[in-house]
Structure formats: structure tokens, C-alpha cells
XYZ file of C-alpha atoms in Angstrom:
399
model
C 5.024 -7.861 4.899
C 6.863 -5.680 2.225
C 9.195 -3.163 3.937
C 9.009 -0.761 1.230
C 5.045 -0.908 1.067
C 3.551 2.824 1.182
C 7.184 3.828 0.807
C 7.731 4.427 4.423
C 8.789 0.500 5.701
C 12.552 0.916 4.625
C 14.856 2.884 6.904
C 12.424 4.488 9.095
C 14.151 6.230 12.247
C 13.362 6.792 15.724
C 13.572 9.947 16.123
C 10.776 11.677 18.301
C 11.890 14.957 17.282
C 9.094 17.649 16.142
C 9.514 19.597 13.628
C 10.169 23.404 13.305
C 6.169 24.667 14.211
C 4.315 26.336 11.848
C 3.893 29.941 14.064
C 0.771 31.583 14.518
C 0.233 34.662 15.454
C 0.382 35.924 19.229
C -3.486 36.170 19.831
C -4.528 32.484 18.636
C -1.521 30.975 20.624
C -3.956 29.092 22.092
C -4.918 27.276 18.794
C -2.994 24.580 18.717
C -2.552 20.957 16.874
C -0.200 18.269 17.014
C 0.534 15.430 14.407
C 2.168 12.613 14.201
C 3.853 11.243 11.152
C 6.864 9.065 9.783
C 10.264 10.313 8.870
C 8.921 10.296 5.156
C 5.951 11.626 5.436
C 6.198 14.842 7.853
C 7.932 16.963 6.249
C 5.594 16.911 3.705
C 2.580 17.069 6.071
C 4.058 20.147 7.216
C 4.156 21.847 4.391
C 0.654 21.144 3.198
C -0.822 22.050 6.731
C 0.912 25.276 6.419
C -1.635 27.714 4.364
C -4.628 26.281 6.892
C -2.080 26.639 9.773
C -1.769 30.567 8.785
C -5.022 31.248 7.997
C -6.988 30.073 11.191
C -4.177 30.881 13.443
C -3.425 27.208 14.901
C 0.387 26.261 15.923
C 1.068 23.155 14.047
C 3.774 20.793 15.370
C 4.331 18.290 13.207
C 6.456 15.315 14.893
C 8.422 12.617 13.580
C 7.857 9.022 14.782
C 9.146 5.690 14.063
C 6.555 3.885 11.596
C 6.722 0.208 13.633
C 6.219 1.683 16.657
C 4.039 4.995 16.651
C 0.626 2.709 16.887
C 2.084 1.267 20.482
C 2.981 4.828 21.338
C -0.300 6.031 20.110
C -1.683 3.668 22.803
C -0.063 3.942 25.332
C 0.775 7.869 25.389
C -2.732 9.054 24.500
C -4.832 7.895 27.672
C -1.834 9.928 29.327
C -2.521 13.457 27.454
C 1.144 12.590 26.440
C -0.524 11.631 22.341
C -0.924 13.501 19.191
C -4.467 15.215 17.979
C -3.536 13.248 15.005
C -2.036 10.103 13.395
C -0.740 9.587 9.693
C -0.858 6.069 8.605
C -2.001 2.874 6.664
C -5.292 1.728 6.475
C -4.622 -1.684 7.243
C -3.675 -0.097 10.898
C -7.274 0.508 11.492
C -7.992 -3.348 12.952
C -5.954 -2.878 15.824
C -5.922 0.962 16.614
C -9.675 0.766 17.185
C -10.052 -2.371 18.891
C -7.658 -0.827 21.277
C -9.980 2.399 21.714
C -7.114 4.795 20.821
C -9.433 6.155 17.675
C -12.071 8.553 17.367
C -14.997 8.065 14.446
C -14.946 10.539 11.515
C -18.396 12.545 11.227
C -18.813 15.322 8.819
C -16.266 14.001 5.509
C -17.723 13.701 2.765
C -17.533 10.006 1.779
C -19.077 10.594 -2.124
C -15.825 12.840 -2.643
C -14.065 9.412 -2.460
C -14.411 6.448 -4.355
C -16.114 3.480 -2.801
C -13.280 0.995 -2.419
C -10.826 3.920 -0.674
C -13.888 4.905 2.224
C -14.011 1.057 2.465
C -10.193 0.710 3.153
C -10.824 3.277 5.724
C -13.510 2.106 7.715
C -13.915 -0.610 10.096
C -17.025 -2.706 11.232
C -19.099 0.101 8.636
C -17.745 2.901 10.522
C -15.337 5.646 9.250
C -12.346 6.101 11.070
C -10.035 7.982 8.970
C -9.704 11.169 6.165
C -8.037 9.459 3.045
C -4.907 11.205 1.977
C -3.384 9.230 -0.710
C -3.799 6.003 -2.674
C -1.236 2.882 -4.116
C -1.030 0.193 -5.538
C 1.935 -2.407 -7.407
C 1.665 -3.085 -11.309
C 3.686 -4.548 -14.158
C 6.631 -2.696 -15.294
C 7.385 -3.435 -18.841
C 10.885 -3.347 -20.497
C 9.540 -1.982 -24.279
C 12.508 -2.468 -25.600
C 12.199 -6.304 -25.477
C 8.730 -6.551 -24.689
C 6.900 -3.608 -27.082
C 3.207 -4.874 -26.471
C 2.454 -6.059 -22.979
C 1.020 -9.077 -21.845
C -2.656 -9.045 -21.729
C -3.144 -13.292 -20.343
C -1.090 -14.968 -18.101
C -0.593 -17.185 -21.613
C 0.570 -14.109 -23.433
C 3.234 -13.408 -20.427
C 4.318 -17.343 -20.863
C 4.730 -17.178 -24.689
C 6.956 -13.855 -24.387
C 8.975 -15.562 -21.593
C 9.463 -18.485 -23.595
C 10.893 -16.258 -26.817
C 12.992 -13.931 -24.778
C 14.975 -17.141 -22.986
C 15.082 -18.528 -26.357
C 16.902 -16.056 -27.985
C 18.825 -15.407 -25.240
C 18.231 -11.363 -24.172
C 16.681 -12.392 -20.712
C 18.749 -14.129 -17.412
C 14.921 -13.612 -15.909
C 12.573 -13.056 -17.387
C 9.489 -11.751 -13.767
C 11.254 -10.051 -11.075
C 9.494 -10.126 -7.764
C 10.712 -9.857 -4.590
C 11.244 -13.162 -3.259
C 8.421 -14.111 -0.230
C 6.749 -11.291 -0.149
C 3.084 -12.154 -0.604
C 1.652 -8.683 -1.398
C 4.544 -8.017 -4.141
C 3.468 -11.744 -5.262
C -0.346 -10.911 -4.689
C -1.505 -9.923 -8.559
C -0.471 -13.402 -9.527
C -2.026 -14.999 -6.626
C -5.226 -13.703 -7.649
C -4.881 -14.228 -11.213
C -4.390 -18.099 -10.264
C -7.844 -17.861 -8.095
C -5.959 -16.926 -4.605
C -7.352 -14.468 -2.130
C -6.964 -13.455 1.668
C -10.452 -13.181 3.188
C -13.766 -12.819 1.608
C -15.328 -9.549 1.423
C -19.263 -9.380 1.591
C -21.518 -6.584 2.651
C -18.739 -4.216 3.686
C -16.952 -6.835 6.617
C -14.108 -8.613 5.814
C -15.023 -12.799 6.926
C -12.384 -14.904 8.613
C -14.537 -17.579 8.380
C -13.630 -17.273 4.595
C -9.810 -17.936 3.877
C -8.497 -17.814 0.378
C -5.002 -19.017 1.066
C -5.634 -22.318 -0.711
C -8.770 -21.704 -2.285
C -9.934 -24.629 -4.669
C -8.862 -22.581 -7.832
C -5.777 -21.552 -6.597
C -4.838 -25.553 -5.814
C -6.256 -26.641 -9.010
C -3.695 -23.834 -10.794
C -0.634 -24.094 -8.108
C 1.565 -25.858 -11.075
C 2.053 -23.246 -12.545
C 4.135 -20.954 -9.943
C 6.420 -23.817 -9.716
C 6.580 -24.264 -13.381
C 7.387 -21.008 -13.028
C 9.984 -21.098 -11.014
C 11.576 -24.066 -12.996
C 11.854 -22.424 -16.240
C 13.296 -19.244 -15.141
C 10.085 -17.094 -15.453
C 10.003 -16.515 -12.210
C 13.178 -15.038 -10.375
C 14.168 -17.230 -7.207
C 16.360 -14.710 -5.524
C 14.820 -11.512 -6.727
C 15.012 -8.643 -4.134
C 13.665 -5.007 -3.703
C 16.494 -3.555 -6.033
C 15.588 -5.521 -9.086
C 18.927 -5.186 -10.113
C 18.286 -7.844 -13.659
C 15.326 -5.281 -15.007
C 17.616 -2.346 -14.426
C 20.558 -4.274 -15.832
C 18.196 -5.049 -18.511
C 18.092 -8.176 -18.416
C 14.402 -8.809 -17.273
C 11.630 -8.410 -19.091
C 9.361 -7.331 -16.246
C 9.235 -6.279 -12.634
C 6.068 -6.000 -10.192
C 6.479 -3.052 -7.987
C 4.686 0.490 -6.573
C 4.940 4.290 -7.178
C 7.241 4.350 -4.593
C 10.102 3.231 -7.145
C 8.768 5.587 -9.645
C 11.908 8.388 -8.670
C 14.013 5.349 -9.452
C 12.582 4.240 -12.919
C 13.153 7.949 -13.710
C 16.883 8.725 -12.945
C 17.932 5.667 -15.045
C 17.924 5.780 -18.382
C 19.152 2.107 -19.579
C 15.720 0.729 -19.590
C 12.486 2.371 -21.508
C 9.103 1.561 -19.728
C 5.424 1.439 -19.556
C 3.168 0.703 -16.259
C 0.275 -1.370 -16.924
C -1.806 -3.821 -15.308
C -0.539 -7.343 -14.510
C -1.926 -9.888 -16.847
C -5.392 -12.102 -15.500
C -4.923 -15.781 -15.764
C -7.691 -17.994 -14.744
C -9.241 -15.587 -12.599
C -8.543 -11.448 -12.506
C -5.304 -10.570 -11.278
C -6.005 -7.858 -8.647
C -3.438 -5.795 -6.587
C -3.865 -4.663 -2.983
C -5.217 -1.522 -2.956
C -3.291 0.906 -0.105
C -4.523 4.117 1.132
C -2.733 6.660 3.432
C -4.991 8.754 6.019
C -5.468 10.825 8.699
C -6.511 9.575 11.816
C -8.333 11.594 14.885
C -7.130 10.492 18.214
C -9.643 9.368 20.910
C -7.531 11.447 23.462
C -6.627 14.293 21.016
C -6.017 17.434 23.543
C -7.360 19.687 20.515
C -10.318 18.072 19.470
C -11.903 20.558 18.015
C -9.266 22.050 16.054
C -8.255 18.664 14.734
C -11.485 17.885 13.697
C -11.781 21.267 11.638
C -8.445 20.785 9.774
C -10.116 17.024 9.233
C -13.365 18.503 7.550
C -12.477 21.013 5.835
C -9.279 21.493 4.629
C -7.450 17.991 4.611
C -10.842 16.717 2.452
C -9.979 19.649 -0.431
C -7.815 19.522 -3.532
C -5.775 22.376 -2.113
C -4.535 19.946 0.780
C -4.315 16.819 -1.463
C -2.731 18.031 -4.130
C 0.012 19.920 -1.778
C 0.541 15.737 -0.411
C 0.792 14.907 -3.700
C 3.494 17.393 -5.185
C 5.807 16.432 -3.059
C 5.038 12.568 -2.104
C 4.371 11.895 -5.454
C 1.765 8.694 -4.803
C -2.113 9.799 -5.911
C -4.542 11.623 -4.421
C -7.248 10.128 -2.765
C -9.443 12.757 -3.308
C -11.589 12.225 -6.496
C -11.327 15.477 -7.511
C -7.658 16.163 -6.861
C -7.053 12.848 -9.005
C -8.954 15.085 -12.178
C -6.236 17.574 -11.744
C -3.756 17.908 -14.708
C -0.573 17.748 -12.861
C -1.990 14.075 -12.000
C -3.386 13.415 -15.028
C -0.205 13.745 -16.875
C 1.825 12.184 -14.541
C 2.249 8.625 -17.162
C 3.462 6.144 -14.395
C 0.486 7.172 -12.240
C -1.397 6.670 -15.045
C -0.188 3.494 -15.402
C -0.974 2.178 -11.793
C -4.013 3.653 -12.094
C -4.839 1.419 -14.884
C -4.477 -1.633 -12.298
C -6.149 0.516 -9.650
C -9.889 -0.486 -10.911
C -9.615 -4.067 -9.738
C -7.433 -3.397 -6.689
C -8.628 -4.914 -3.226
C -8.232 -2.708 0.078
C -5.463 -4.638 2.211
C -7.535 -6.243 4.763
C -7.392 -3.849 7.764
C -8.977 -6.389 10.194
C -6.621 -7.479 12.996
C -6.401 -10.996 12.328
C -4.390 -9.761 8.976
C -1.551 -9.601 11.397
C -2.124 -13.632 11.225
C -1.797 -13.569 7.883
C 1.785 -12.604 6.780
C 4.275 -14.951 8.160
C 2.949 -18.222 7.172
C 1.982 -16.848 3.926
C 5.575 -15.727 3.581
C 7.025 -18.750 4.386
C 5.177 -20.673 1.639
C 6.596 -18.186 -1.008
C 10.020 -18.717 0.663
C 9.748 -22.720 0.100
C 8.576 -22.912 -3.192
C 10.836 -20.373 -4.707
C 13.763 -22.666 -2.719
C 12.113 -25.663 -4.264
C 11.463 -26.988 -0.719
C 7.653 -27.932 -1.302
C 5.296 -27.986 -4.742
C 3.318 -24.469 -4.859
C 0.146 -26.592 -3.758
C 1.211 -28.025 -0.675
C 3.320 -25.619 0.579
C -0.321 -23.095 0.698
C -1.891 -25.739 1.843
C -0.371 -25.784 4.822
C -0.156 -22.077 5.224
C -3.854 -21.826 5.394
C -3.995 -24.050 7.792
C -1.440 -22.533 9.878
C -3.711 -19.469 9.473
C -6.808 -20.932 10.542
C -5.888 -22.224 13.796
C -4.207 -18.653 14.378
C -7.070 -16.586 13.248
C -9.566 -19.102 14.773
């Protein structure tokens, strides 16, 4: 799986250190609430907690965990009394935080203040588990200055590839990272691939899109691809040829939008990645809060929950300083989000974007998946065969 996903999977620390508490006064000492979030995300939490914090009198502690292994923790610390009231985190986390019963349900959030798709990507079995916070998703980044209008059709990318390598401004002309399958995931779709089928609000296992029929009958083309330089073979999370220049396009999340800023070499636009035979669709990602089963302060945590981490005041707070959208439908109106243009941008893809399957069994999923990128990008095994064989990998693991 991408280690920069939701900006948090790079460089994460173990520290278990809290942060400084947010100090209520002496008579509500007793009010207290304790979080859990990654090194990225805390201080930021903090911050945004703090106006609630002060006016209802609660202590806050807001403590820093490592991202790959605060689920485990969660699990094992919170039967204890030794657990946070609450967890920041993924959606696709949901799977296999509640089938270990370390989760409590959500009641009282309003799910019409979110958009369908984001409640979906935080609920499990039809049940809500989790307060959206904020929402991503990858896109196309355009270089205007060699590409001014962007490619609408897989064709239209093909033809601009073609003309670039021709006249000889490109070394590459598509830079994504190499074997990761959710970086590689908007072209999978747009060539009729997919994970697991979605129907009536459940994900199916019993449906597997790895090496759906449309996505064998239009394999060719990733190695095609890959043979006349569209594709990059070695491409990694720097994209060092688009910032060189020297690529025409680059697939990757708000998380890199800080970096597309400070540069100045390369001008830019964020737009959808082109459909091909089928609609090219990103994974959709969404950041929440999550009520502990075993939270020591369950009422406290569940009014922070309700009523202020569900309001623009909260979301927008997130937002100023994480910089990936709201979740909140009406925090996503606001102006300072509205004029943000790379946000914009994504959330031009956004419309089409499929919640990353939060089912366990997507733990299944990644490494055989993974692989398959790895050997056709090393020109080990034809784009066909080599998904072929990851699916059925996947089957027999997901059974």
C-alpha cells in the first residue's frame, strides 16, 4: 500500500508522548478526554479541539502514536482502561477495528451533513462507526507548459505522449510510482479494473475485479505502455522527471500539494485522470474520528463527537492547518476552500472516486496486487497474465 497515502505513511515515529494538555479550569478537572493521533496529525487535532476544550471545561490530552501500530495498541490497551476515548484514522481501518470489538457505533451525527459516498467509507456492515474529518483523493497533475489542454480520453493522453517523445521535450512522459496499485488505480479503472463489487451498501468478496473480463480484454495497453516510454518503469514518490520537467504528467494526492507550491520550474493544473474504456475512478480516502468501545470518558467523547467535531468551526480549524478537504459539506462551501485551486482540482476527480474498501479482507488485497505492477513494469510477465494470477492469489486468500 502507498506509504505516503493520507499523508501520514512516510516517517511516522513511535513516540507515545502526549502532548502539552489543553488546561481547564480547576472545577471541571474532572472533565476529561484523551485522543489518539499520528505524529502528523495531533498537533493539529490539538489545536482544533482547543476552543471546545475551553468552553466546556474538559482536559484534552492529545497523544502521539505510531500510525502502523496504534490499531494493535488500540486493542490490546483498551479492554485494560490503558486506551484512548478516541482514535484518529483511515477509513479503510474500520474492517478490522470492529471485527475486533475495540469500536463503539456513532448515534446522533448527522449523516445528510455528509455526502453519501464519505458516510459510506465510514461505515461498516450499514452501521456508522466513525465522525468524518477530512477527505482525499490522487489526480492528474499536468505540466501546462508542454501539455496546455489536458487529456480528456485515454486516446487523447496517447496522442500527446506520442508528440512530446517525438519532439523530444519528454524522458517520460506518466510518472507513477512504480507497484503501487492505488497510485496506479485511476488507470486500472479506466481499463475496466476494480477491487470488489459494491452493491446495496456491502462491499462482496465473492466479486473480485482484479482481472475482470474488461480489464483482460484491455491489459495491452499498460504494457504498451510501458514499452514506449509512456509509462515510467522506475518512477518513485519524488517524481523527480515532472519536477525536472521532463514529464508531462504525474498521478499523485493533496498531500504533495506544499511541494507543487515551493517549486517554481514547473506550471500546473489538477484535473481528473482521463477515462479509457471504462471511467477512470480514484480511491476515495476519508480521515475520522473514532469512539472507543472502552473509552474511560464516554460521555464527554461522545459530546465533542456530536457536536462540535460535526461543525464547520472544527473542520475548517483541521483544514487550515492539514490542508486536505473538509469532509463536512458545509465546511467544503467555505471560501478559504473554495479558492484553494489544487483542491479544486482533486475535487474535480472526487465525483467518481470509490471509498477504499474498508472490509478486512482488503488486507488480502495489496501484496499480490503489488507484485503484478512490480512484474510488468520489470517486463517479467504481459499486463494480462501477470493480474491473472494476482486474482487468483487473492481468491484463495480472501476465500
Amino acid at each position: 500500500m502507498n506509504k505516503k497515502r493520507f499523508g501520514a505513511f512516510s516517517v511516522l515515529t513511535a513516540l507515545a508522548l502526549a502532548l502539552t494538555s489543553l488546561v481547564a479550569p480547576a472545577h471541571a478537572a474532572a472533565k476529561n478526554l484523551v485522543i489518539w493521533a499520528d505524529s502528523g496529525k495531533a498537533p493539529v487535532i490539538k489545536k482544533a479541539v482547543a476552543p471546545w476544550a475551553s468552553a466546556h471545561g474538559v482536559t484534552v490530552n492529545v497523544v502521539v502514536k505510531d500510525f502502523g501500530k496504534v490499531r494493535d495498541e488500540l486493542i490490546t490497551a483498551g479492554p485494560k482502561g490503558l486506551g484512548p476515548d478516541i482514535l484518529v484514522g483511515p477509513h479503510d481501518w474500520l474492517g478490522s477495528v470492529v471485527a475486533s470489538g475495540a469500536l463503539a457505533r456513532m448515534t446522533n451525527v448527522n449523516k445528510g451533513a455528509f455526502s453519501g459516498p464519505v458516510i459510506d467509507a465510514m461505515s461498516y456492515k450499514g452501521l456508522l462507526y466513525g465522525v468524518p474529518m477530512n477527505v482525499e483523493n490522487i489526480a492528474l497533475i499536468v505540466n501546462t507548459d508542454l501539455v496546455p489542454t489536458a487529456p480528456k480520453t485515454l486516446t487523447d493522453l496517447e496522442t500527446t505522449c506520442a508528440a512530446l517523445k517525438a519532439a523530444g521535450k519528454t524522458k517520460v512522459c506518466l510518472e507513477i510510482p512504480k507497484g503501487d496499485p492505488y497510485h496506479f488505480y485511476p488507470l486500472y479503472t479506466a481499463l475496466g479494473g476494480y477491487v470488489f463489487g459494491w452493491k446495496n451498501g456491502f462491499w462482496s468478496t465473492k466479486d473480485i475485479g482484479i482481472a475482470s473480463s474488461t480489464l483482460l480484454a484491455n491489459a495491452s495497453k499498460i504494457d504498451d505502455y510501458y514499452s514506449n516510454g509512456i509509462l515510467s518503469k522506475d518512477s518513485g514518490y519524488d517524481f523527480t522527471q515532472w519536477y525536472a520537467g521532463k514529464a508531462a504528467f504525474m498521478v499523485t494526492g493533496p498531500w504533495n500539494i506544499g511541494n507543487m507550491r515551493k517549486q517554481t520550474a514547473v506550471k500546473y493544473s489538477v484535473v481528473p485522470f482521463p477515462s479509457g474504456p471504462a471511467q477512470s475512478r480514484p480511491f476515495m480516502g476519508v480521515n475520522g474520528l473514532y469512539l472507543s468501545k472502552f473509552a474511560p470518558n464516554t460521555l464527554v467523547a461522545r459530546d465533542f463527537l456530536s457536536t462540535y467535531a460535526t461543525t464547520a468551526d472544527f473542520q475548517l480549524a483541521v483544514y487550515k492547518d492539514l490542508g486536505t478537504a473538509p469532509a463536512l459539506l458545509a465546511a467544503q462551501s467555505d471560501a478559504s476552500v473554495t479558492s484553494n485551486k489544487e483542491l479544486a482540482g482533486f475535487a474535480s476527480f472526487s465525483g467518481v472516486a470509490q471509498p477504499m474498501p474498508n472490509i478486512p479482507q482488503m488486507g488480502s488485497v495489496w501484496g499480490d496486487w503489488g507484485n503484478a505492477w512490480g512484474t510488468i513494469a520489470d517486463g517479467k510477465a504481459k499486463a494480462a497474465a501477470a493480474f491473472t494470477l494476482a486474482a487468483t492469489n487473492i481468491k484463495k486468500s480472501v476465500g
